[in-house]
Tab-separated table of C-alpha atoms and ligand atoms in Angstrom:
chain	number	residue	atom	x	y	z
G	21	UNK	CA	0.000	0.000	0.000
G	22	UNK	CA	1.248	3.182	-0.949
G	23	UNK	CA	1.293	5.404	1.654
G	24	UNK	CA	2.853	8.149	0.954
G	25	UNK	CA	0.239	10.944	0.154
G	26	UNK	CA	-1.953	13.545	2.057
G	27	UNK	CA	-5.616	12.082	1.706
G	28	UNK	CA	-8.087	14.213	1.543
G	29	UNK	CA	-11.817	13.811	2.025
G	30	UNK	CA	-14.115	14.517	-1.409
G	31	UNK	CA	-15.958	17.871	-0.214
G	32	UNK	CA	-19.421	16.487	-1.191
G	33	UNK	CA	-18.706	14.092	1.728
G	34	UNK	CA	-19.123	17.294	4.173
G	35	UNK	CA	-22.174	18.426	2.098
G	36	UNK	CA	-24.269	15.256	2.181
G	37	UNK	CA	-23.593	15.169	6.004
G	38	UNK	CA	-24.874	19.327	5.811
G	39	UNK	CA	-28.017	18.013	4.047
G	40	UNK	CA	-28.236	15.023	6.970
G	41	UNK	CA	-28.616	17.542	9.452
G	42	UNK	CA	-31.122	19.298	7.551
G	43	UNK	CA	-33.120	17.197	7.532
G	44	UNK	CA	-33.373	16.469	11.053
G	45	UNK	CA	-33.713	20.167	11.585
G	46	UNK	CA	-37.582	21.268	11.877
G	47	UNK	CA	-38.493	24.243	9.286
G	48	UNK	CA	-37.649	27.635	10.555
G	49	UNK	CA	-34.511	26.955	12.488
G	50	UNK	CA	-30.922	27.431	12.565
G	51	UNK	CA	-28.058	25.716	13.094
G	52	UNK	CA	-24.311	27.553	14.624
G	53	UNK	CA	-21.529	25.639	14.942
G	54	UNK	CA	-17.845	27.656	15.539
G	55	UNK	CA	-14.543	26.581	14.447
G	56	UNK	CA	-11.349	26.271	17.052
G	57	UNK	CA	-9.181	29.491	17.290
G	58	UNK	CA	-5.558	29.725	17.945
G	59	UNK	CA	-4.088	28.509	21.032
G	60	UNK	CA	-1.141	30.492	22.372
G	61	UNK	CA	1.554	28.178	23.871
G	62	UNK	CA	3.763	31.254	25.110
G	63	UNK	CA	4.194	35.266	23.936
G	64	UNK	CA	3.484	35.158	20.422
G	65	UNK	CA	3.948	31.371	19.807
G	66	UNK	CA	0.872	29.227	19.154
G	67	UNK	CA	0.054	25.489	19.684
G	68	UNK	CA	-0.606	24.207	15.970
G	69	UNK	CA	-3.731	24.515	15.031
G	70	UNK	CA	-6.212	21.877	15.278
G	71	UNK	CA	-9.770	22.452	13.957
G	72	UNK	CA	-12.540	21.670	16.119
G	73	UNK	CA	-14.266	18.372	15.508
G	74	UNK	CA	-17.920	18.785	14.821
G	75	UNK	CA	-16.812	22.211	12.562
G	76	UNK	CA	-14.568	19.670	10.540
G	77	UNK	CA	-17.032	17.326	9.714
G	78	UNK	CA	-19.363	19.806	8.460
G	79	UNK	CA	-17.225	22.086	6.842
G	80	UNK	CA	-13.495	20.213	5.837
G	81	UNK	CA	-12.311	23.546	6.372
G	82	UNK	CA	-9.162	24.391	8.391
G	83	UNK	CA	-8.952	27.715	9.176
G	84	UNK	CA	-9.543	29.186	12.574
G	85	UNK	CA	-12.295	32.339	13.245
G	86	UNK	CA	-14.728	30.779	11.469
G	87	UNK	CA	-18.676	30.081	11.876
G	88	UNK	CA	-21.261	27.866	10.159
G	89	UNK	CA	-24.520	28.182	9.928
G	90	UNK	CA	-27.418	25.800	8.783
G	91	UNK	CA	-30.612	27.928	7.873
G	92	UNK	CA	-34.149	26.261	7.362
G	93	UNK	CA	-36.514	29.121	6.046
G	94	UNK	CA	-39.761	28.008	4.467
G	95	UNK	CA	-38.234	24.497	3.567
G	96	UNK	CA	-35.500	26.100	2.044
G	97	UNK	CA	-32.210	24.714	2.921
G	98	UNK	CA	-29.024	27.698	3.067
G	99	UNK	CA	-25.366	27.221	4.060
G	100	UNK	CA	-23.407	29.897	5.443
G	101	UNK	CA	-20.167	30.399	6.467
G	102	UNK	CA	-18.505	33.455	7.880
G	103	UNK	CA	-14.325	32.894	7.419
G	104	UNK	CA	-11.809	35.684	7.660
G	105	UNK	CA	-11.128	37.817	4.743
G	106	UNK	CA	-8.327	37.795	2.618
G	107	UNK	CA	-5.487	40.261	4.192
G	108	UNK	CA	-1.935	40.081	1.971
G	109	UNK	CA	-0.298	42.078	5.236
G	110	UNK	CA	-1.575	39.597	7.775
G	111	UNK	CA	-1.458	36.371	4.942
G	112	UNK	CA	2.819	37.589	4.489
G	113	UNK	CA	3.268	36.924	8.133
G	114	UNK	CA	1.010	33.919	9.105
G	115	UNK	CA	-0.458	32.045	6.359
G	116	UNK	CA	-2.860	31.348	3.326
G	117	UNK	CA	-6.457	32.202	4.055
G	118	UNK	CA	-9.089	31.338	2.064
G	119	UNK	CA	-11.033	34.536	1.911
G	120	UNK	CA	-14.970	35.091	1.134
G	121	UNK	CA	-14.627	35.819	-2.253
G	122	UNK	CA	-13.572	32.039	-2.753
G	123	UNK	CA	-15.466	29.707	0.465
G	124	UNK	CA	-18.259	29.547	-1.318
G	125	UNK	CA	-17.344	26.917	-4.326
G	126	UNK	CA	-14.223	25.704	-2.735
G	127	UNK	CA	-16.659	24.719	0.424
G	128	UNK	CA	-19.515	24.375	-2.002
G	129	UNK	CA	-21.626	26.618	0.491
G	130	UNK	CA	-24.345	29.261	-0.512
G	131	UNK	CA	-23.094	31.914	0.944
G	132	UNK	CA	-19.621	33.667	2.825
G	133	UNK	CA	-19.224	36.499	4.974
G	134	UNK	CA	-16.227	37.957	6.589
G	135	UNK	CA	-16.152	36.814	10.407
G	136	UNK	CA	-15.395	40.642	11.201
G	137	UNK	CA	-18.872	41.369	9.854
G	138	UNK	CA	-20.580	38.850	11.964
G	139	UNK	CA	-23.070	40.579	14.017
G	140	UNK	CA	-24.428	42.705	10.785
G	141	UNK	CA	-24.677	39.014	8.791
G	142	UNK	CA	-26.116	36.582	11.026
G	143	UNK	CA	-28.999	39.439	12.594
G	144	UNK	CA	-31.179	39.286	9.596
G	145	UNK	CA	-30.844	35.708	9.234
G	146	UNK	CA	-32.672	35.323	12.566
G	147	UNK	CA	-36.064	36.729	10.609
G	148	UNK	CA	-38.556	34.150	10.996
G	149	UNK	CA	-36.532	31.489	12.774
G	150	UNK	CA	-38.354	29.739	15.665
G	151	UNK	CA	-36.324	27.363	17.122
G	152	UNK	CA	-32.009	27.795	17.412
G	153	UNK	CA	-29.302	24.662	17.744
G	154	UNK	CA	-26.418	25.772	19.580
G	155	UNK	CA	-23.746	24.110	21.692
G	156	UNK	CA	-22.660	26.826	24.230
G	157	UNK	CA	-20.167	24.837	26.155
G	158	UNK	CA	-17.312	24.761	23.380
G	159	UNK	CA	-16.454	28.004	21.850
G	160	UNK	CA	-15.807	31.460	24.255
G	161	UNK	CA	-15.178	33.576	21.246
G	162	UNK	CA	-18.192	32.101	19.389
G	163	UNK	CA	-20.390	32.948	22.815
G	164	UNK	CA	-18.696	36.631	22.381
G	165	UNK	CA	-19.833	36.911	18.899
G	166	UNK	CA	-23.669	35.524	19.552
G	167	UNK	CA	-23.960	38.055	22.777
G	168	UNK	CA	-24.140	40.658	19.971
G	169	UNK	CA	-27.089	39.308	18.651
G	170	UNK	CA	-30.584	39.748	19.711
G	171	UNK	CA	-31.455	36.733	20.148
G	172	UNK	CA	-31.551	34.766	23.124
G	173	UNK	CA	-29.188	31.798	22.448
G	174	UNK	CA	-29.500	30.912	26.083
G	175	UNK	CA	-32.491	29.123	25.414
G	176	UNK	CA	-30.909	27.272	22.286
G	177	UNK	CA	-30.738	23.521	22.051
G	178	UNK	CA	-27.723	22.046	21.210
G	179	UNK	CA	-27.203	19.805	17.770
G	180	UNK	CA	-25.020	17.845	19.758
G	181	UNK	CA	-26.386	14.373	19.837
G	182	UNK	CA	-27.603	14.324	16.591
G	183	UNK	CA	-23.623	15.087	15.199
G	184	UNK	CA	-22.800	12.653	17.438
G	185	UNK	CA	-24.877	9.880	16.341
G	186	UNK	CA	-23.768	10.672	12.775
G	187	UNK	CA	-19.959	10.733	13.734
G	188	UNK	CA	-20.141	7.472	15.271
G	189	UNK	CA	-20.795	5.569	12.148
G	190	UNK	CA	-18.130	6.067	10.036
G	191	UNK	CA	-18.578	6.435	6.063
G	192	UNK	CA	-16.502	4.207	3.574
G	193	UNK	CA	-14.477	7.435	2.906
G	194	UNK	CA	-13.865	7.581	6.767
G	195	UNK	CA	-12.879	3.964	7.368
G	196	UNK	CA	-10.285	4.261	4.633
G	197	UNK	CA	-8.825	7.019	6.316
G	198	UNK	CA	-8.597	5.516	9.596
G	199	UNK	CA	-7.314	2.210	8.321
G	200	UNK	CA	-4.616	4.507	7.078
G	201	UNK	CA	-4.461	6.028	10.522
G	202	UNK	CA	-4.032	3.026	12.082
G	203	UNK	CA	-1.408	1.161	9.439
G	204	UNK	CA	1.027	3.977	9.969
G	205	UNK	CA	0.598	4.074	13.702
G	206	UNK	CA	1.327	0.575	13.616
G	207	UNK	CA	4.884	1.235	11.247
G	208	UNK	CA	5.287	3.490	14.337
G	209	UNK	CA	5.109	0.645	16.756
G	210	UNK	CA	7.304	-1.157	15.305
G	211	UNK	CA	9.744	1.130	14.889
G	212	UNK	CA	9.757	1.912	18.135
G	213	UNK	CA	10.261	-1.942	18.494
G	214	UNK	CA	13.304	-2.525	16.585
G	215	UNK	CA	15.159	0.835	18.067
G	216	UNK	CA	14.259	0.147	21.701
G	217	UNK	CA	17.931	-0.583	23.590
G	218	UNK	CA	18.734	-0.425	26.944
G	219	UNK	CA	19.714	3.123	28.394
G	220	UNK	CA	17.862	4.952	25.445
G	221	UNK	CA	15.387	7.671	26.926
G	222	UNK	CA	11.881	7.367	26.490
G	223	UNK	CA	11.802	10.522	24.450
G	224	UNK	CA	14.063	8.810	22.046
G	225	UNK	CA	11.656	6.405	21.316
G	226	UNK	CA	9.058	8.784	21.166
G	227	UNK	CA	10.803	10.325	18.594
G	228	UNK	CA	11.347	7.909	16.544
G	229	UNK	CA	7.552	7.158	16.626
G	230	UNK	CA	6.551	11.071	15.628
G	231	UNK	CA	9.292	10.334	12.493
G	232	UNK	CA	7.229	7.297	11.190
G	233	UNK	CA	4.252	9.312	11.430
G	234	UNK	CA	5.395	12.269	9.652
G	235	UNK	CA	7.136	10.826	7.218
G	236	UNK	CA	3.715	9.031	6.077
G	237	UNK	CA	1.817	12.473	5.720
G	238	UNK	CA	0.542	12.702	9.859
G	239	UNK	CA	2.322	15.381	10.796
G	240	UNK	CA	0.392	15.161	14.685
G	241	UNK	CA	-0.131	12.356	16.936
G	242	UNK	CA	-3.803	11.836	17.670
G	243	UNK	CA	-2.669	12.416	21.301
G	244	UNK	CA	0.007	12.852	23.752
G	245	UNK	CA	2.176	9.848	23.164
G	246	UNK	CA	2.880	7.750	26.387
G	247	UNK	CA	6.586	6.042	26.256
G	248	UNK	CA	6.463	4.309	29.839
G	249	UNK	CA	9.527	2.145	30.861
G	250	UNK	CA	8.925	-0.296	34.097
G	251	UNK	CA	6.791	1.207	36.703
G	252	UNK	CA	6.225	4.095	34.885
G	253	UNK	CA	3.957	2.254	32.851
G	254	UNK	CA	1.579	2.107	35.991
G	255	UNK	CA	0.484	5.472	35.734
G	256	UNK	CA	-1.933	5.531	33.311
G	257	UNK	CA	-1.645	9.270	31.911
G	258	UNK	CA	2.193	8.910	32.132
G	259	UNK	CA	3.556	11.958	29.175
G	260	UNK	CA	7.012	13.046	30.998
G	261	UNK	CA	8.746	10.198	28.812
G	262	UNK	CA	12.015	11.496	30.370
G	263	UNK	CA	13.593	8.545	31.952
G	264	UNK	CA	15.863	6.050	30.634
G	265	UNK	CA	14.516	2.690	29.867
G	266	UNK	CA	16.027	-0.234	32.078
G	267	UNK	CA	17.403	-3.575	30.957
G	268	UNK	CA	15.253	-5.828	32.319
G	269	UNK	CA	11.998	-3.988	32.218
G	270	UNK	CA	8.946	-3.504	29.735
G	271	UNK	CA	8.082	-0.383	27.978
G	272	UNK	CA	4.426	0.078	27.210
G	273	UNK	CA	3.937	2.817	24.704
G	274	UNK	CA	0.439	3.859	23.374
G	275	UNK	CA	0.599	6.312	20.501
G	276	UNK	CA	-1.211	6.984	17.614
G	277	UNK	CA	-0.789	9.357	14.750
G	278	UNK	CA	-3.594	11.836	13.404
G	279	UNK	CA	-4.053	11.316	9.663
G	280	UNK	CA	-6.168	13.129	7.770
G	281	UNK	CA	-8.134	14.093	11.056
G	282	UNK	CA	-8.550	11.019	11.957
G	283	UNK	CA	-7.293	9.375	15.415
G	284	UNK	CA	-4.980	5.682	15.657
G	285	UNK	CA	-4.838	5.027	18.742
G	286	UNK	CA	-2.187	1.913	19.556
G	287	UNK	CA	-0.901	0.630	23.025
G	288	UNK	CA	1.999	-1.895	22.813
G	289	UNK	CA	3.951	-3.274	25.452
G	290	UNK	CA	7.568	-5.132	25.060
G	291	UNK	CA	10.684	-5.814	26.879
G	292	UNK	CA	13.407	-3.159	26.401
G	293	UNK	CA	16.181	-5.697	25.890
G	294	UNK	CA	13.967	-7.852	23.838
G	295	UNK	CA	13.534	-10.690	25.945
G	296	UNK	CA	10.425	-11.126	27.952
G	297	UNK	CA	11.133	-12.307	31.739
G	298	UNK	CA	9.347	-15.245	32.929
G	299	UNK	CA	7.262	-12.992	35.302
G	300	UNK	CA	6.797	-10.383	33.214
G	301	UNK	CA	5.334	-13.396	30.305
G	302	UNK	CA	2.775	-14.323	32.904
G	303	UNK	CA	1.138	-10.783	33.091
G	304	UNK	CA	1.403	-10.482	29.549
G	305	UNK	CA	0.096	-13.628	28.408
G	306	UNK	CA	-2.904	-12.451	30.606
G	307	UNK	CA	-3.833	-9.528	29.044
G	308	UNK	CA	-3.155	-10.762	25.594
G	309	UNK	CA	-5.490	-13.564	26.227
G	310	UNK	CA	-8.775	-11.138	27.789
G	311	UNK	CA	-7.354	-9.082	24.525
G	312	UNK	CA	-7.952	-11.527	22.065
G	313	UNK	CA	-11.257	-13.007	23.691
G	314	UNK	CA	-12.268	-9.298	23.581
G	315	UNK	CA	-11.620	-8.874	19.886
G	316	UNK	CA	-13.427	-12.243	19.238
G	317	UNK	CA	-16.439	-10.927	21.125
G	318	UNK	CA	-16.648	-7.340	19.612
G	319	UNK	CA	-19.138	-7.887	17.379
G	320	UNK	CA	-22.454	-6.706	16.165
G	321	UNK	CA	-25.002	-6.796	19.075
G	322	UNK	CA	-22.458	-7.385	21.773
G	323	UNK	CA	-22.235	-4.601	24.012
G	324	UNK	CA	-18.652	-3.535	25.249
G	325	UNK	CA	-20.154	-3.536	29.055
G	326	UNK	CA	-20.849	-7.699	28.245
G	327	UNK	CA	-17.477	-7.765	26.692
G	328	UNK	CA	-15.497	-6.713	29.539
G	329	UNK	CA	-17.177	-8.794	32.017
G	330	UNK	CA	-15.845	-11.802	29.787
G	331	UNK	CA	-12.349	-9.920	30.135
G	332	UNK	CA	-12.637	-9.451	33.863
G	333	UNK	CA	-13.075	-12.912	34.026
G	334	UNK	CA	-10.152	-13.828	32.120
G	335	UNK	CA	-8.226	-11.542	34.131
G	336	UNK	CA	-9.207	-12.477	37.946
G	337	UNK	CA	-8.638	-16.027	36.917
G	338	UNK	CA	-5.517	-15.421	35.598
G	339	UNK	CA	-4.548	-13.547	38.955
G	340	UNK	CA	-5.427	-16.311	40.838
G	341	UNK	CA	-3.616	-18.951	39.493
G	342	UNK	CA	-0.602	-16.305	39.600
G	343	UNK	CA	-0.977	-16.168	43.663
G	344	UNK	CA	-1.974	-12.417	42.953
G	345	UNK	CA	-5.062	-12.276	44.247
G	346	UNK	CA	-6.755	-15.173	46.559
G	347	UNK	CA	-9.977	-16.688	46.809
G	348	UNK	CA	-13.489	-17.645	44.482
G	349	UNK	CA	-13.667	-15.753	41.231
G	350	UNK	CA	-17.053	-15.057	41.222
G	351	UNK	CA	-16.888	-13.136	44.889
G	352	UNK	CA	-13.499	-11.524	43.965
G	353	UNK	CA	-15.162	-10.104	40.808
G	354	UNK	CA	-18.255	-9.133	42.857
G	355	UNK	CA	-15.866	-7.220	45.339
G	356	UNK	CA	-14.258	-5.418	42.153
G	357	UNK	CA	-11.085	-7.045	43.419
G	358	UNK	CA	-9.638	-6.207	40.051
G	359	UNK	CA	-10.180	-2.429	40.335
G	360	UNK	CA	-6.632	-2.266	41.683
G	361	UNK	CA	-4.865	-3.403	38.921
G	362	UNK	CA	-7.289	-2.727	36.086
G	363	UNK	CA	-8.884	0.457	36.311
G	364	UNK	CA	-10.354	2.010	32.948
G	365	UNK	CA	-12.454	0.904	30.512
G	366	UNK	CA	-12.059	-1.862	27.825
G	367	UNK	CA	-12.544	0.495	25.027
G	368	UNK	CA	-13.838	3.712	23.330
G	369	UNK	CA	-15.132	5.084	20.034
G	370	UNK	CA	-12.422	6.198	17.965
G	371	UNK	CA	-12.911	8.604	14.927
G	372	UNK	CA	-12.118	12.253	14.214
G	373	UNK	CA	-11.243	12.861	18.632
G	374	UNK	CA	-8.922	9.725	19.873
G	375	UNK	CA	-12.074	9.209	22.449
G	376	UNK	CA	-14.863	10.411	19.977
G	377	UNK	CA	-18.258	10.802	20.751
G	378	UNK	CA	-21.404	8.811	20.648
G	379	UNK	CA	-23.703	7.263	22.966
G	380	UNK	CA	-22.510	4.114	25.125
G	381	UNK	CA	-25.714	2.996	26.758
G	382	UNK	CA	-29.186	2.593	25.426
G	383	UNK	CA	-30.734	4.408	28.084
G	384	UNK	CA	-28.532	7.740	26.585
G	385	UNK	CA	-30.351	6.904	23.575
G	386	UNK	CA	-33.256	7.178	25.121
G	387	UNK	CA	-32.888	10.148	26.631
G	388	UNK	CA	-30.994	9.486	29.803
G	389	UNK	CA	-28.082	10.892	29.455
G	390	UNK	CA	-26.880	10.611	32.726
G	391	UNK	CA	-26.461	6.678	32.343
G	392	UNK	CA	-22.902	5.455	32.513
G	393	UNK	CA	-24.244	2.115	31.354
G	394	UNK	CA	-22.164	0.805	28.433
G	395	UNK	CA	-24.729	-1.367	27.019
G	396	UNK	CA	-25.432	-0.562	23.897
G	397	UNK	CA	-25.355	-3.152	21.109
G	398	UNK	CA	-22.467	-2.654	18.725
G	399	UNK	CA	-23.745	-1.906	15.484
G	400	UNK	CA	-21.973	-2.207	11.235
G	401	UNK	CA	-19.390	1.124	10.966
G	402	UNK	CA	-18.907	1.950	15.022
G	403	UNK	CA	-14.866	2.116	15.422
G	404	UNK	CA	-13.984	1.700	18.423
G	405	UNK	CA	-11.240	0.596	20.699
G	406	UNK	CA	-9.716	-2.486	22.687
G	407	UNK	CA	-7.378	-2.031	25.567
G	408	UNK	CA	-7.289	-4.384	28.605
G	409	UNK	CA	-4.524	-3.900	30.986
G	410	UNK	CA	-3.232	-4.608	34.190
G	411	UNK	CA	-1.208	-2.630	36.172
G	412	UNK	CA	0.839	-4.278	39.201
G	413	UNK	CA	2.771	-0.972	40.834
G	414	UNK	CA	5.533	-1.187	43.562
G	415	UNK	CA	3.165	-0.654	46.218
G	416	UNK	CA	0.902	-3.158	46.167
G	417	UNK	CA	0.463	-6.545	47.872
G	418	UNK	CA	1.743	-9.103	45.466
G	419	UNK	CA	4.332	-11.378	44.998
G	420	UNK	CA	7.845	-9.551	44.703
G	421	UNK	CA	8.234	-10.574	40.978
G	422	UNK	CA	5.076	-8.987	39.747
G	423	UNK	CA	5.839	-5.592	41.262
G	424	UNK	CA	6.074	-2.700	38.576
G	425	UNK	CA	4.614	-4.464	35.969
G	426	UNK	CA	2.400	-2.416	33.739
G	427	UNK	CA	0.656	-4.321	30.718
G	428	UNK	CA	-1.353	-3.135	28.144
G	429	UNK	CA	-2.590	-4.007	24.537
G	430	UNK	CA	-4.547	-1.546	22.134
G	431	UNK	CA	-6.335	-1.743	19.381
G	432	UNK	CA	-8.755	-0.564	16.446
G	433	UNK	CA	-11.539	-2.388	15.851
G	434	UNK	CA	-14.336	-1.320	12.774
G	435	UNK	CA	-17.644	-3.065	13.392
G	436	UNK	CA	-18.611	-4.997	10.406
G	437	UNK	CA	-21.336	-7.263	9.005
G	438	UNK	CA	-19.299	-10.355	9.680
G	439	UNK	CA	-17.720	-9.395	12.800
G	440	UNK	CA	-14.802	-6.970	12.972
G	441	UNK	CA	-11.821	-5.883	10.933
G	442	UNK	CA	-8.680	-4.930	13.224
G	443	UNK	CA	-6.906	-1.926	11.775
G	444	UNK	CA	-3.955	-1.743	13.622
G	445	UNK	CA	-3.310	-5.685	13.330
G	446	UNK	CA	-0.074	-4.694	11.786
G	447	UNK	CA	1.724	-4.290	14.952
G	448	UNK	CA	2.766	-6.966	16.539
G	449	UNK	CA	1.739	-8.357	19.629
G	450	UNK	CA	2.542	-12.055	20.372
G	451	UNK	CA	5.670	-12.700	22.597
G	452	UNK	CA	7.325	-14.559	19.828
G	453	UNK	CA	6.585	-11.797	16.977
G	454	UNK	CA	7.788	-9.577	19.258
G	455	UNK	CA	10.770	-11.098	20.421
G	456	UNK	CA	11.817	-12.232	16.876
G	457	UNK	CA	11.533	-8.515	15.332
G	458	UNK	CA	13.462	-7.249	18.339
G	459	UNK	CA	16.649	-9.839	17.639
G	460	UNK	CA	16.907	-9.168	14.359
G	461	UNK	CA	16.523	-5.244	14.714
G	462	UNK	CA	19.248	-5.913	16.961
G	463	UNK	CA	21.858	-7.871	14.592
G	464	UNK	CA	22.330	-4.499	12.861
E	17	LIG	N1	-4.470	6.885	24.277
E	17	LIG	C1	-5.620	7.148	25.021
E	17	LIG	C2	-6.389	5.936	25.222
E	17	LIG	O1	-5.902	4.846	24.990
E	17	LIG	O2	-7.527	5.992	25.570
E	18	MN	MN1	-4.279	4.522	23.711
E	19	MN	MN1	-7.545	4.206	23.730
C-alpha cells in the first residue's frame, strides 16, 4: 500500500452530512456551529492549530475564526459560512487564508461572509426562525460573537447528539482514512520496536515514533504519546517520557498518529532488551489472552459492558492462578477485586477525537443521558477501541516478581457485518513476533 500521500476527504462528503442535518432540523430553524481558534503556547507562539471536531465534519475547512450556519426558512435549505477575509499584510506573516470571495465553491456553500462582519450578517438571518441549535459549552469567542445578537441563544438547544450519532458511524471514505491512521501508527510501533535498547530515553523512542508518522503524511499524533519504561507504565496518563529505559523492564507505549483528522490510537507493550522475563510473560500472556477473547467478542449486538465482564473474568482467573489475588472468582469479581490493577475501561469510540463521541448505553439513547451504562449493542461502521490492561505498581500486595509491571494491549476495531476488521493488526503483539523482530533489529 502506498502510503505516501496527504488524503483528503471529497468535499461532497461534508455536504451530504450538511443536508443530513437538515433534515433532522424542523423548518424555521438554525443551526451555529464555531470553528477552534488559535491557542497560544507562550508570547506570540501558538500550539498548531487543530480544527474543532464537529466544525470539521461539516465544513473540511481548516482555518480558525470561522462560523457555520445551517438555515431552514420556508423548507429552504441555506449554508453559510462566515471565514476571515483575505489580508496580503496579515497572509505575508502567518499564512494562506481562504477569503470570502472564494469559500463559497471551494466549500460548495451558498453563501460567505467575513467573520469581522458577523453581528451585521447573522442578525437578519434570525427573521422568521423559531427554534435555534447551539452548543454553548465549546467556543468562548463564538459565545462573544452571539452576545451581539438579539437573540436569546440561552435558550438554544444544542445539535449535539444528533452530530454525534452521525460521527459514530463512520462512512466508507472515513474507514479508509482511519485504516490509514491506524497502518502507519502501527509502522510506528514497530519502529519503536526494533530501536528500543537499553539506556535509550523514552523521548528517544518517542521520537522515533513522531518520524514514522510524519514521514507518512501525519504530521500530529492523535494524542500525547505515552513512552512508559517499568513502573512508569503504571500510571496511566504517564507523558514526561524522560527517563531512561532499564534492561530488564517492559516499555508500554500507546501512541497513535492523526491522519487526515482522523485518530490511531495503539498501546503496545515489550521488553526493552527484547527478551520477555518469565514474570513479566505471565502478566502479559494475561492480558493478551482477555485481549484476544475481547476482539473475538466485539461484534455486532455485543455490548462492550458484556465484553469486559468476559475480560474481567479472564483476568481475575488469571490472577489467581498467579498467587496475585486469593480466593473464588465469582466473589473476587463481585468485590471489584480487580479495580486495583485494572482500572479504565475496555474500550472507546475512535474517529475524528482519539475518544470520539457517541452514545454508550441505550438508556442515553433514550434520553438518559446521565447513564454510565455501556450497554449498547455494537452496530456495522462503530470504530472503536480495545485495551485491557493490568497494572501491578511497587506498592501493592503481590508477589515480589510482579511488582512494577504495567501491561497493556490496544487496538482498532471497525464493526462490520461479519464481525470486525482490526486496523492496527499490523503491529505486533505475540511474545514470539515480538521477540523475533526485536533480535533481528538488533543484529544491525
Ligand atoms: N491513548 C488514550 C487511550 O488509549 O484511551
Ligand atoms: Mn491509547
Ligand atoms: Mn484508547
Amino acid at each position: 500500500m502506498d502510503l505516501a500521500y496527504m488524503a483528503t476527504m471529497p468535499v461532497e462528503e461534508f455536504k451530504q452530512r450538511r443536508e443530513q442535518l437538515f433534515t433532522k432540523m424542523p423548518d424555521n430553524s438554525l443551526c451555529i456551529l464555531f470553528s477552534e481558534v488559535e491557542q497560544r503556547r507562550n508570547n506570540d507562539c501558538n500550539f498548531p492549530f487543530r480544527q474543532d471536531s464537529y466544525f470539521w465534519y461539516l465544513t473540511g475547512f481548516n482555518e480558525p475564526n470561522s462560523a457555520l450556519v445551517l438555515l431552514k426558512k420556508a423548507q429552504q435549505c441555506q449554508t453559510i459560512i462566515f471565514v476571515r477575509p483575505s489580508d496580503p499584510l496579515k497572509e505575508t506573516w502567518n499564512g494562506r487564508r481562504l477569503g470570502v470571495h472564494n469559500a463559497p465553491a471551494a466549500l460548495q456553500v451558498n453563501l460567505a461572509f467575513s467573520i469581522e462582519q458577523f453581528a451585521q450578517h447573522f442578525s437578519p438571518l434570525l427573521t422568521d426562525i423559531e427554534k435555534i441549535y447551539h452548543e454553548s459549552n465549546l467556543h468562548t469567542w463564538g459565545e462573544q460573537l452571539l452576545q451581539q445578537s438579539k437573540f436569546d441563544f440561552t435558550q438554544a438547544e444544542s445539535w449535539r447528539d444528533w452530530l454525534d450519532e452521525m460521527r459514530l458511524f463512520k462512512s466508507n471514505n472515513e474507514i479508509a482514512l482511519m485504516q490509514q491512521a491506524g497502518q502507519i501508527s502501527a509502522l510506528a510501533h514497530i519502529r519503536a520496536m526494533q530501536q528500543t535498547r537499553p539506556n535509550r530515553m523514552e523521548y528517544e523512542i518517542e521520537s522515533e515514533m513522531l518520524h514514522e508518522f510524519n514521514r507518512f503524511g501525519a504530521r500530529y499524533p492523535a494524542y500525547n504519546s505515552i513512552v512508559a519504561g517499568g513502573e512508569n507504565a503504571c500510571i496511566l496518563h504517564y507523558s514526561e517520557n524522560d527517563m531512561p529505559l532499564k534492561d530488564g523492564d517492559l516499555v508500554l507505549i500507546d501512541a497513535g498518529c492523526e491522519f487526515a483528522m482522523y485518530a490511531g490510537d495503539i498501546t503496545r507493550t515489550f521488553p526493552v532488551n527484547g527478551k520477555f522475563s518469565p514474570a513479566q510473560k505471565e502478566i502479559y500472556d494475561i492480558v493478551l489472552q482477555a485481549q484476544k477473547r475481547a476482539i473475538e467478542l466485539l461484534v455486532p449486538s455485543n455490548s462492550i459492558q458484556q465484553v469486559n465482564d468476559e475480560v474481567v473474568r479472564i483476568k481475575v482467573e488469571g490472577l489467581v492462578k498467579l498467587g496475585i489475588l486469593h480466593g473464588d472468582v465469582n466473589e473476587l469479581i463481585k468485590n471489584n477485586a480487580h479495580r486495583q490493577f485494572y482500572m479504565h475501561g475496555l474500550g472507546h469510540w475512535l474517529g475524528l477525537d482519539v475518544h470520539d463521541v457517541g452514545s454508550y448505553s441505550k438508556a442515553h439513547a433514550n434520553g438518559d443521558r446521565n447513564s454510565r451504562n455501556r450497554d449498547r449493542p455494537l452496530e456495522v461502521g462503530m470504530v472503536l477501541t480495545v485495551e485491557p490492561g493490568l497494572y501491578i505498581s511497587e506498592k501493592s500486595n503481590v508477589p515480589e516478581r510482579y511488582k512494577g509491571i504495567g501491561v497493556r494491549i490496544e487496538d482498532n476495531l471497525l464493526i462490520t457485518e461479519y464481525g470486525n476488521k482490526n486496523l492496527t493488526s499490523a503491529a505486533p503483539k505475540e511474545i514470539e513476533d515480538i521477540e523475533r523482530l526485536m533480535a533481528a533489529a538488533n543484529k544491525h
